[in-house]
């Protein structure tokens, strides 16, 4: 997606980041991660794409970096079908395929392709060229005493295992000369896969050994599940204990990451000499303008990352990145959206509104969708009334934030409430559970229903589309009741037929409130939909550490007064589990009654001066908080214009042009 990525990165550069880097960039067809997204510097076409990116980043006054990637055993090579290579012949990480043990010719070819890619990066006017020895990639595999059992000069002693990394740095310096800086991204500790690299051991040895060779040290810990931990499992700055030694070992500048969103914390780290630069993946996704806001003293305008890893999940799916906090992320090219600017209302032709009205838009429901719709519509200049049935704004973001580990979800509400508070054209009405009559009388020409959804208590979910037999026989604890503070004693059977993060957070919360929990799920693993957010192993670890009993591959079929009956999905065997309460976490019921009543009375709508009635967010189709925020933003953007989606498309080759290949 060269156009989408270029537009996204240009926005980050505009937002004030000093350096904007590419994602992992393959040096040759031996490192191919299709269908996951990565960039390539294999040939002149790639160089042309890269030059366009560098140009866009430079246009906004930032430097451009490219991360040259050689995968080794973590390569899939689904597209290229090239046998993957590694320090030794070993099973690849993701495919039913083994690597080839690299011989001297392979090593020479690999260095050659790295050098050629560095030359292309230089020709494309990139400013920083990375050697990438993090996230389990090839140079790190060579360093590992576990993954490298070679007996030649690339194996055995520490110096031998570090040889490839040193050579790649030297080759890259040699290729780019003094035109580009050469950076090393290095995982000083590989905590989630013990391959013998630790900050107290050979991680530190490596930094000492190569101390002055890179122009920039970019250090982290890894692989991905540790480096990119969610807020539930890692605080801001969670990598500091591992990476802070680096500055004491080298005189070269150092960049560190750690989901940094607090300017004071960032400044303190630089002032104390712990790091020279703050690196950011997720904070720059949630707010591409974070640095500019710091520079302008607009700290309260920073839209802080909530650490949910929806960005990681979408990235792995091969679509432009999606973000819970930033609905414009990934839409810079596709829809032409900018995170800070939005077309004023007067630039679009609005349908005629008759009579004088106090508000242009009545938004019903102050959850993530309603809040974002109100904020973005008001930013466009519309006069917005936001009616909230309760006494606080935030809806499900606020409620989920009360659960163990999810407090950062409150940022979704906090940022929007803070922005709305500064807008004279938004008025919030609390304690306003509106009836259809209230809405018809209100007189706003645009009405948007964002009334959310509530968790079902009858057991309908992924594996059962009908209510579970006898579900009311045992006291039911709905997810909503737990979020509202229910603290049952005794034994709770929590039945997860939702399969995402919420059930595990509810289970953890119940344990902290004194319940004994048995977690039953029809899935074969706990929280399978959290695999793409990288959380699943950490969730399992936490549940085990809390003493939660786990029953997988079981579907709930019947409930009696003090017992649930489940059936093993694959064997069909029945299992009975005692319980004092049952907590079904299965699916949600859209709160769509208000919308439907209005929709079904079109004449009353037109009599009431309503020209546009819509529903958005969970009351439309329950989903992620990210879906709801996006729906709210989309509402504001498309109030009076049609939505258009632009895609990156490669042109068809002319039919008389031969396919590229050795026969040409
Ligand atoms: C969507 C996404 C994609 C990422 N892709 C890469 C990548 O291609 N190369 C890399 O070295 N790190 C990648 N990372 C990891 C980040 O560079 C960073 O080390 C990690 O997320 C921790 O920093 P943060 O807390 O600022 O997000 C990615 C992170 C995210 C969230
Ligand atoms: S999706 Fe979540 S973790 Fe990723 S940047 Fe956005 S708020 Fe942060």
XYZ file of C-alpha atoms and ligand atoms in Angstrom:
703
model
C 0.000 0.000 0.000
C 2.633 2.536 -1.019
C 0.205 5.433 -1.329
C -1.567 4.734 1.956
C 1.714 4.331 3.848
C 3.244 7.416 2.312
C 0.226 9.529 3.216
C 0.183 8.144 6.767
C 3.892 8.810 7.252
C 3.713 12.277 5.771
C 1.066 13.123 8.366
C 3.384 11.887 11.129
C 6.201 14.028 9.764
C 3.842 16.981 9.681
C 2.957 16.189 13.286
C 6.507 16.966 14.335
C 8.281 13.622 14.669
C 11.988 14.142 14.038
C 12.432 10.858 12.197
C 9.769 8.767 10.522
C 10.779 5.177 9.800
C 9.350 2.497 7.572
C 8.190 -0.812 8.879
C 10.431 -3.827 8.285
C 11.767 -3.702 4.760
C 12.848 -6.879 3.033
C 16.220 -6.840 1.317
C 15.542 -9.768 -1.035
C 12.899 -12.402 -1.891
C 14.289 -14.715 0.791
C 12.512 -12.548 3.381
C 8.875 -12.534 2.412
C 6.108 -12.199 4.955
C 3.049 -12.266 2.696
C 0.172 -11.929 3.453
C 1.354 -9.636 6.231
C 2.380 -6.149 5.242
C 6.050 -5.242 4.874
C 7.972 -3.128 2.439
C 10.701 -4.178 0.043
C 13.874 -2.793 -1.512
C 14.428 -5.567 -3.998
C 14.597 -3.525 -7.169
C 14.286 -0.162 -8.876
C 10.502 -0.067 -8.562
C 10.832 -0.423 -4.807
C 13.475 2.277 -4.827
C 11.068 4.542 -6.680
C 8.370 3.902 -4.046
C 10.886 4.548 -1.268
C 12.001 7.784 -2.930
C 8.404 8.974 -2.950
C 8.135 8.215 0.753
C 11.404 9.996 1.579
C 10.245 12.985 -0.413
C 6.929 13.165 1.440
C 8.654 12.931 4.830
C 11.255 15.525 3.855
C 8.556 17.857 2.621
C 7.374 18.120 6.222
C 10.862 18.662 7.602
C 11.551 15.245 9.155
C 14.219 12.646 8.467
C 13.338 9.340 6.848
C 14.546 5.966 8.113
C 14.303 2.506 6.574
C 14.618 -0.748 8.495
C 16.369 -3.394 6.387
C 15.001 -6.779 7.318
C 16.277 -10.300 6.942
C 13.914 -12.751 8.549
C 15.735 -16.080 8.782
C 13.510 -18.616 10.481
C 10.650 -16.141 10.931
C 10.158 -15.848 7.183
C 7.106 -17.360 5.498
C 8.080 -16.942 1.836
C 4.522 -17.694 0.771
C 4.804 -15.487 -2.294
C 8.384 -16.026 -3.393
C 8.609 -19.733 -2.457
C 12.311 -19.217 -1.792
C 13.649 -21.639 0.819
C 14.197 -19.603 3.977
C 17.742 -19.553 5.338
C 19.074 -19.400 8.893
C 22.139 -20.073 10.993
C 21.104 -23.701 11.027
C 18.364 -25.883 9.619
C 15.445 -25.404 11.952
C 11.657 -25.316 11.789
C 10.427 -21.912 10.659
C 8.403 -19.982 13.171
C 5.124 -19.787 11.278
C 5.138 -22.371 8.489
C 5.454 -26.140 8.088
C 8.886 -25.669 6.565
C 12.508 -25.824 7.724
C 15.236 -23.341 6.990
C 18.329 -24.120 4.996
C 21.595 -24.096 6.946
C 23.437 -21.135 5.438
C 26.739 -21.953 3.835
C 29.434 -19.441 2.934
C 27.850 -18.697 -0.448
C 24.496 -18.016 1.255
C 26.162 -15.665 3.701
C 27.946 -13.828 0.902
C 24.682 -13.520 -1.055
C 22.831 -12.299 2.015
C 25.404 -9.600 2.742
C 25.326 -8.630 -0.897
C 21.557 -8.190 -0.904
C 21.703 -6.168 2.321
C 24.330 -3.928 0.785
C 22.341 -3.560 -2.438
C 19.236 -2.589 -0.460
C 21.292 -0.044 1.515
C 22.499 1.458 -1.762
C 18.915 1.693 -2.994
C 17.908 3.334 0.285
C 20.652 5.882 -0.189
C 19.623 6.486 -3.792
C 16.051 6.966 -2.563
C 17.347 9.759 -0.293
C 16.624 7.952 2.952
C 18.547 9.497 5.849
C 18.879 6.544 8.218
C 19.472 2.949 7.195
C 18.834 0.335 9.831
C 20.374 -3.024 10.522
C 17.530 -4.879 12.212
C 18.478 -7.264 15.000
C 15.319 -7.338 17.030
C 12.011 -9.238 17.041
C 13.811 -12.527 16.428
C 15.228 -11.664 13.003
C 18.262 -13.175 11.349
C 21.142 -11.195 12.903
C 19.658 -11.949 16.319
C 19.315 -15.629 15.440
C 23.015 -15.690 14.639
C 23.809 -14.065 17.983
C 21.693 -16.527 19.916
C 23.602 -19.439 21.455
C 20.338 -21.379 21.246
C 19.452 -20.774 17.603
C 23.001 -20.862 16.301
C 24.895 -24.139 16.759
C 27.349 -23.553 13.954
C 30.915 -24.692 14.278
C 32.456 -22.295 11.737
C 33.536 -18.691 12.271
C 29.863 -17.627 12.542
C 29.126 -19.932 15.488
C 30.505 -20.891 18.875
C 32.205 -17.955 20.601
C 30.348 -14.700 21.284
C 32.504 -12.843 18.731
C 31.718 -15.460 16.097
C 27.990 -15.258 16.750
C 28.125 -11.450 16.645
C 30.110 -11.536 13.393
C 27.149 -11.252 11.025
C 25.732 -8.255 12.877
C 29.119 -6.542 12.820
C 29.615 -7.293 9.137
C 26.170 -5.972 8.228
C 26.898 -2.734 10.077
C 30.272 -2.391 8.350
C 28.801 -3.242 4.942
C 26.041 -0.687 5.421
C 28.472 2.036 6.492
C 30.549 1.212 3.475
C 27.546 1.336 1.142
C 25.996 4.584 2.335
C 29.196 6.439 3.258
C 28.536 9.683 5.043
C 25.288 10.286 3.165
C 23.140 8.289 5.652
C 23.355 7.379 9.305
C 23.525 3.679 10.097
C 21.328 2.557 12.991
C 21.133 -0.749 14.799
C 17.787 -1.860 16.178
C 18.729 -4.384 18.817
C 16.652 -6.309 21.367
C 18.860 -6.269 24.450
C 16.657 -8.904 26.086
C 14.465 -11.473 24.399
C 12.167 -12.140 27.297
C 9.297 -13.913 25.580
C 11.473 -16.412 23.760
C 14.475 -17.386 25.787
C 17.179 -17.515 23.157
C 19.977 -16.649 25.539
C 20.038 -12.869 25.060
C 19.523 -10.870 28.259
C 20.381 -7.335 29.281
C 22.485 -8.781 32.104
C 24.318 -11.148 29.744
C 25.055 -11.196 26.041
C 22.601 -8.375 25.360
C 24.923 -6.068 27.249
C 28.011 -7.773 25.834
C 26.783 -6.995 22.326
C 26.257 -3.304 23.069
C 29.753 -3.144 24.587
C 31.234 -5.034 21.642
C 29.677 -2.852 18.928
C 29.382 0.282 21.075
C 30.684 2.880 18.627
C 29.924 1.105 15.338
C 26.306 2.222 14.738
C 25.566 5.930 14.446
C 22.392 5.340 16.434
C 21.346 2.635 18.886
C 17.628 1.852 18.758
C 17.136 -0.560 21.632
C 14.127 -2.483 22.839
C 13.159 -5.853 24.258
C 11.362 -8.624 22.482
C 9.927 -10.305 20.488
C 6.753 -8.491 19.648
C 4.522 -9.790 22.471
C 6.964 -8.298 24.993
C 7.991 -5.206 23.058
C 4.436 -4.203 22.167
C 2.642 -5.203 25.364
C -0.834 -3.881 25.989
C -1.500 -1.438 28.809
C -3.065 -4.296 30.724
C 0.301 -5.964 31.049
C 2.838 -3.139 30.883
C 2.930 0.413 32.146
C 4.315 3.347 30.207
C 8.105 3.017 30.254
C 8.035 -0.698 31.010
C 11.243 -1.330 29.042
C 13.380 1.082 31.052
C 14.845 -1.447 33.494
C 16.207 -3.415 30.550
C 17.432 -0.739 28.173
C 18.729 2.060 30.388
C 22.235 0.600 30.641
C 22.853 1.285 26.945
C 23.619 4.985 27.449
C 26.345 4.058 29.940
C 28.102 1.850 27.394
C 28.163 3.911 24.205
C 28.754 7.542 23.328
C 26.451 7.197 20.311
C 22.875 8.486 20.562
C 20.243 6.106 21.865
C 16.525 5.834 21.175
C 14.181 3.844 23.411
C 10.474 2.983 23.262
C 7.839 2.315 25.910
C 4.406 3.610 24.880
C 5.419 7.088 26.006
C 2.608 9.613 26.021
C 3.559 11.780 29.027
C 5.761 14.714 28.067
C 7.118 15.060 31.622
C 8.247 11.461 31.664
C 9.843 11.827 28.242
C 11.676 15.001 29.228
C 12.845 13.468 32.509
C 14.364 10.508 30.682
C 16.316 12.727 28.344
C 17.368 15.074 31.161
C 18.550 12.202 33.335
C 20.639 10.867 30.463
C 18.709 7.599 30.132
C 18.001 8.131 26.457
C 18.600 10.704 23.738
C 15.413 10.220 21.738
C 11.926 9.033 22.542
C 10.795 6.439 20.034
C 7.133 5.749 19.553
C 5.060 3.369 17.537
C 1.660 3.380 19.225
C 1.768 6.909 20.655
C 2.445 8.161 17.126
C -0.482 6.154 15.799
C -2.894 7.411 18.449
C -1.683 10.966 17.958
C 0.500 11.708 14.937
C 0.691 15.318 16.170
C 1.989 14.483 19.645
C 5.374 16.234 19.228
C 3.844 19.354 17.740
C 1.365 19.559 20.596
C 4.230 19.339 23.093
C 6.122 22.042 21.204
C 3.059 24.273 21.249
C 2.347 23.616 24.928
C -0.980 21.955 24.105
C -0.398 19.025 26.412
C -4.102 18.523 27.162
C -4.762 18.080 23.439
C -2.582 14.982 23.201
C -4.716 11.969 22.332
C -3.047 9.302 24.404
C -2.707 5.730 23.242
C -4.766 3.373 25.415
C -2.488 0.376 24.827
C -5.166 -1.912 23.348
C -3.182 -3.153 20.310
C -6.017 -2.897 17.828
C -3.339 -1.279 15.656
C -1.236 -4.431 15.835
C -4.220 -6.605 15.049
C -5.182 -4.644 11.946
C -1.594 -4.320 10.784
C -1.266 -8.090 10.776
C -4.443 -8.347 8.720
C -2.926 -6.432 5.838
C -5.280 -3.449 5.963
C -4.148 0.081 6.767
C -3.607 0.449 10.504
C -6.723 1.012 12.607
C -6.571 2.716 15.979
C -9.072 2.979 18.813
C -8.140 6.534 19.667
C -7.378 7.880 16.219
C -10.125 7.125 13.694
C -8.205 8.878 10.914
C -5.229 6.507 11.176
C -4.976 4.541 7.949
C -7.527 6.824 6.256
C -5.079 9.563 5.227
C -4.998 8.307 1.645
C -8.025 6.021 1.567
C -10.487 8.708 2.601
C -8.252 11.768 2.629
C -8.736 12.273 6.371
C -6.341 14.321 8.460
C -6.055 13.811 12.237
C -6.207 17.513 13.062
C -8.157 19.123 10.254
C -11.648 18.490 9.017
C -13.650 20.322 6.381
C -15.779 23.136 7.849
C -19.503 22.579 7.401
C -19.851 25.424 4.957
C -17.562 23.773 2.437
C -20.145 21.075 1.897
C -23.607 21.599 0.587
C -26.084 20.866 3.333
C -29.715 20.063 2.608
C -31.999 23.022 3.215
C -33.231 23.367 6.762
C -36.406 25.325 7.226
C -37.067 27.567 10.203
C -34.679 28.729 12.901
C -33.172 25.894 14.926
C -30.940 26.091 17.965
C -28.981 22.943 17.174
C -28.036 21.341 13.864
C -27.466 17.903 15.345
C -29.010 16.004 18.215
C -26.798 13.143 19.294
C -28.385 10.638 21.619
C -25.880 8.714 23.737
C -22.541 9.851 25.146
C -20.464 6.699 24.651
C -17.431 6.432 22.359
C -19.479 6.780 19.149
C -21.651 9.654 20.360
C -18.730 11.507 21.896
C -16.604 11.298 18.785
C -19.525 12.221 16.536
C -20.233 15.238 18.733
C -16.607 16.315 18.886
C -15.890 15.961 15.185
C -19.204 17.517 14.091
C -18.576 20.457 16.392
C -15.051 20.768 14.982
C -16.721 21.205 11.606
C -18.792 24.020 13.033
C -22.124 22.308 13.573
C -24.115 23.197 16.664
C -24.428 19.962 18.575
C -26.675 18.830 21.413
C -25.465 15.662 23.124
C -28.073 13.915 25.251
C -26.818 11.370 27.763
C -29.185 9.190 29.769
C -26.812 8.988 32.737
C -24.731 11.433 34.691
C -21.368 10.805 33.028
C -20.027 10.673 29.493
C -17.976 7.780 28.193
C -20.391 4.870 27.938
C -18.704 1.513 27.632
C -15.199 3.032 27.638
C -15.891 4.314 31.120
C -17.478 1.081 32.257
C -14.773 -1.198 30.901
C -12.153 1.067 32.438
C -13.387 -0.093 35.853
C -12.191 -3.627 35.154
C -8.822 -5.014 36.188
C -6.102 -3.778 33.853
C -8.339 -1.681 31.606
C -8.186 1.727 33.294
C -6.458 3.263 30.257
C -9.659 2.711 28.249
C -10.984 5.756 30.096
C -8.707 7.859 27.889
C -11.143 7.347 25.015
C -13.707 9.321 26.982
C -11.296 11.699 28.736
C -9.773 13.119 25.578
C -13.123 13.692 23.909
C -14.705 15.189 27.009
C -11.716 17.529 27.298
C -12.034 18.621 23.689
C -15.790 19.104 23.857
C -15.444 21.169 27.017
C -13.518 23.736 24.976
C -16.122 23.954 22.237
C -18.823 26.589 22.591
C -21.012 24.865 20.008
C -21.577 21.635 21.968
C -24.072 21.430 24.772
C -24.309 18.306 26.895
C -27.591 17.330 28.533
C -27.212 14.781 31.336
C -29.986 12.654 32.859
C -31.683 12.817 29.482
C -33.139 9.475 28.536
C -35.028 10.755 25.510
C -38.275 9.352 24.174
C -39.175 9.508 20.491
C -41.507 12.379 21.356
C -38.673 14.311 23.036
C -36.578 13.909 19.901
C -39.386 14.942 17.558
C -40.034 18.007 19.670
C -36.380 18.955 19.973
C -36.230 20.335 16.470
C -32.705 19.423 15.350
C -32.641 18.550 11.638
C -29.984 15.856 12.049
C -30.598 13.147 14.633
C -28.026 10.506 15.427
C -28.759 7.618 17.757
C -25.737 6.201 19.582
C -27.399 4.371 22.430
C -24.928 1.492 22.624
C -25.641 -2.115 23.437
C -26.038 -4.249 26.525
C -24.696 -7.696 27.187
C -27.162 -10.486 26.678
C -27.883 -12.709 29.644
C -29.534 -15.622 27.861
C -26.341 -17.257 26.642
C -26.722 -16.524 22.920
C -23.331 -16.025 21.354
C -20.915 -17.525 18.872
C -21.709 -21.162 19.497
C -25.371 -20.910 20.422
C -27.798 -18.718 18.509
C -30.635 -19.666 20.845
C -30.999 -19.082 24.577
C -29.295 -21.674 26.752
C -31.745 -24.000 28.481
C -32.503 -23.043 32.071
C -30.160 -20.050 31.973
C -32.196 -18.227 34.631
C -32.029 -21.114 37.103
C -28.774 -19.907 38.673
C -28.215 -16.283 39.680
C -26.927 -14.461 36.592
C -24.103 -11.948 36.701
C -24.121 -9.999 33.486
C -20.930 -8.321 32.278
C -22.759 -5.012 32.745
C -23.492 -5.851 36.399
C -19.829 -6.736 36.996
C -18.744 -3.488 35.357
C -21.192 -1.723 37.659
C -19.397 -3.219 40.660
C -21.129 -6.521 41.475
C -18.970 -8.434 43.956
C -20.359 -11.948 44.345
C -18.968 -14.387 46.860
C -18.701 -18.085 46.162
C -18.114 -19.804 42.885
C -18.771 -18.130 39.545
C -18.792 -19.989 36.281
C -17.840 -17.421 33.672
C -18.842 -18.642 30.245
C -16.896 -16.961 27.456
C -18.525 -17.259 24.080
C -17.209 -13.843 23.001
C -13.556 -14.921 22.790
C -11.986 -11.456 23.000
C -10.431 -9.621 25.942
C -13.498 -8.766 28.022
C -14.241 -12.178 29.534
C -10.714 -12.521 30.860
C -10.804 -9.009 32.333
C -14.144 -9.785 33.987
C -12.742 -13.031 35.402
C -9.718 -11.232 36.787
C -11.944 -8.544 38.296
C -14.188 -11.114 39.957
C -11.180 -12.798 41.542
C -9.939 -9.478 42.911
C -13.422 -8.976 44.383
C -13.222 -12.304 46.216
C -14.977 -14.805 43.935
C -13.683 -18.205 42.867
C -13.889 -18.375 39.090
C -14.120 -21.223 36.628
C -13.602 -19.955 33.088
C -15.468 -22.059 30.550
C -15.089 -21.448 26.839
C -16.040 -23.188 23.637
C -12.736 -22.089 22.145
C -9.747 -24.401 22.203
C -7.633 -21.751 23.895
C -8.429 -18.920 26.271
C -9.294 -15.622 24.511
C -8.379 -16.722 20.970
C -9.263 -13.358 19.441
C -6.472 -11.849 21.555
C -3.804 -13.724 19.613
C -3.658 -10.928 17.006
C -3.392 -8.281 19.725
C -0.415 -10.230 21.154
C -2.174 -10.473 24.528
C -3.272 -14.065 24.558
C -0.212 -15.633 26.232
C -0.164 -12.909 28.892
C -3.880 -13.402 29.563
C -3.392 -17.125 30.031
C -0.404 -16.554 32.315
C -2.374 -14.084 34.422
C -5.387 -16.374 34.701
C -3.208 -19.249 35.804
C -1.432 -17.063 38.345
C -4.796 -15.995 39.811
C -5.863 -19.596 40.290
C -8.710 -19.365 37.769
C -9.783 -22.819 36.712
C -9.857 -23.040 32.909
C -12.135 -25.336 30.916
C -11.648 -25.027 27.145
C -13.553 -26.586 24.197
C -16.816 -26.749 26.173
C -20.148 -25.323 25.098
C -22.717 -24.391 27.696
C -25.929 -26.347 27.118
C -27.952 -26.238 30.341
C -28.089 -24.434 33.667
C -29.727 -25.705 36.854
C -29.946 -24.064 40.258
C -26.380 -24.729 41.357
C -24.821 -26.326 38.323
C -23.965 -25.757 34.690
C -23.813 -28.501 32.122
C -21.349 -28.260 29.252
C -20.572 -30.463 26.299
C -17.099 -31.025 24.940
C -17.131 -29.522 21.450
C -15.163 -32.335 19.864
C -15.868 -35.464 21.936
C -19.465 -34.673 22.860
C -18.861 -35.695 26.480
C -20.917 -33.946 29.118
C -19.344 -32.175 32.073
C -21.142 -30.686 35.081
C -19.645 -27.826 37.085
C -20.958 -26.519 40.426
C -21.620 -22.825 40.653
C -23.261 -20.157 42.792
C -23.499 -17.720 39.893
C -23.231 -17.885 36.145
C -21.629 -15.014 34.221
C -22.373 -15.355 30.493
C -20.070 -13.281 28.297
C -21.548 -14.141 24.953
C -22.918 -11.347 22.770
C -24.641 -7.982 22.951
C -28.068 -6.667 22.173
C -28.049 -3.348 20.305
C -30.115 -0.711 22.142
C -31.914 0.120 18.919
C -35.518 0.557 20.068
C -35.404 4.338 19.975
C -33.915 4.342 16.497
C -36.428 1.850 15.164
C -39.403 3.700 16.578
C -38.293 6.893 14.887
C -37.343 5.174 11.653
C -40.725 3.522 11.421
C -42.531 6.874 11.596
C -41.167 8.772 8.582
C -44.092 11.194 8.468
C -43.584 12.190 12.073
C -39.906 12.725 11.324
C -40.593 15.129 8.504
C -43.265 16.872 10.586
C -40.646 17.287 13.306
C -38.217 18.876 10.839
C -35.833 15.901 10.927
C -34.121 15.517 7.565
C -31.597 12.880 8.549
C -31.833 10.062 11.082
C -28.955 7.659 11.593
C -27.662 5.165 14.132
C -23.996 4.590 14.810
C -21.727 2.446 16.960
C -22.859 -0.450 19.127
C -26.558 0.327 18.734
C -26.021 -0.259 15.034
C -23.592 -3.212 15.092
C -21.826 -3.982 18.398
C -18.066 -4.146 17.919
C -14.785 -2.827 19.229
C -14.488 0.557 20.886
C -12.406 1.317 17.789
C -15.422 0.579 15.591
C -17.596 2.898 17.662
C -15.113 5.786 17.593
C -14.668 5.312 13.877
C -18.437 5.265 13.340
C -18.754 8.541 15.251
C -16.020 10.165 13.224
C -17.392 8.807 9.975
C -20.782 10.260 10.858
C -19.337 13.742 11.226
C -17.288 13.484 8.042
C -20.127 12.192 5.899
C -22.990 14.201 7.292
C -23.702 15.840 3.978
C -21.380 14.105 1.543
C -21.135 10.589 0.260
C -18.384 8.367 1.580
C -15.689 7.381 -0.898
C -12.927 4.822 -0.444
C -9.765 5.106 -2.494
C -7.614 2.007 -2.810
C -3.988 1.444 -3.693
C -4.095 -0.384 -6.989
C -1.309 -1.429 -9.281
C -1.971 -0.934 -12.962
C -2.338 -4.007 -15.130
C 0.716 -4.843 -17.198
C 0.062 -4.272 -20.916
C -0.718 -7.694 -22.345
C 2.128 -7.475 -24.862
C 4.701 -6.975 -22.089
C 6.407 -10.259 -21.107
C 6.340 -11.315 -17.463
C 9.597 -10.505 -15.657
C 11.791 -13.539 -15.136
C 14.863 -15.427 -16.282
C 13.285 -16.192 -19.683
C 13.024 -12.526 -20.565
C 1.341 -1.589 14.351
C 2.779 -1.800 14.738
C 3.695 -2.224 13.780
C 5.028 -2.411 14.130
N 5.934 -2.774 13.165
C 7.246 -2.816 13.480
C 8.240 -3.031 12.481
O 7.932 -3.199 11.314
N 9.541 -3.053 12.864
C 9.926 -2.861 14.165
O 11.121 -2.853 14.460
N 9.014 -2.652 15.120
C 7.701 -2.622 14.811
N 6.782 -2.399 15.802
C 7.237 -2.322 17.204
C 7.530 -0.883 17.562
O 8.574 -0.396 16.757
C 7.923 -0.691 19.031
O 9.167 -1.286 19.275
C 6.919 -1.249 20.009
O 5.595 -1.123 19.569
C 7.052 -0.552 21.358
O 6.928 0.822 21.187
P 5.584 1.638 21.543
O 5.304 1.307 22.971
O 5.946 3.055 21.318
O 4.511 1.127 20.653
C 5.450 -2.206 15.466
C 4.515 -1.777 16.408
C 3.208 -1.569 16.060
C 2.245 -1.082 17.113
S -4.925 1.000 18.587
Fe -4.804 1.129 20.790
S -2.669 0.560 21.217
Fe -2.759 1.008 19.058
S -2.155 3.128 18.952
Fe -4.368 3.097 19.003
S -4.900 3.327 21.134
Fe -2.746 2.765 21.046
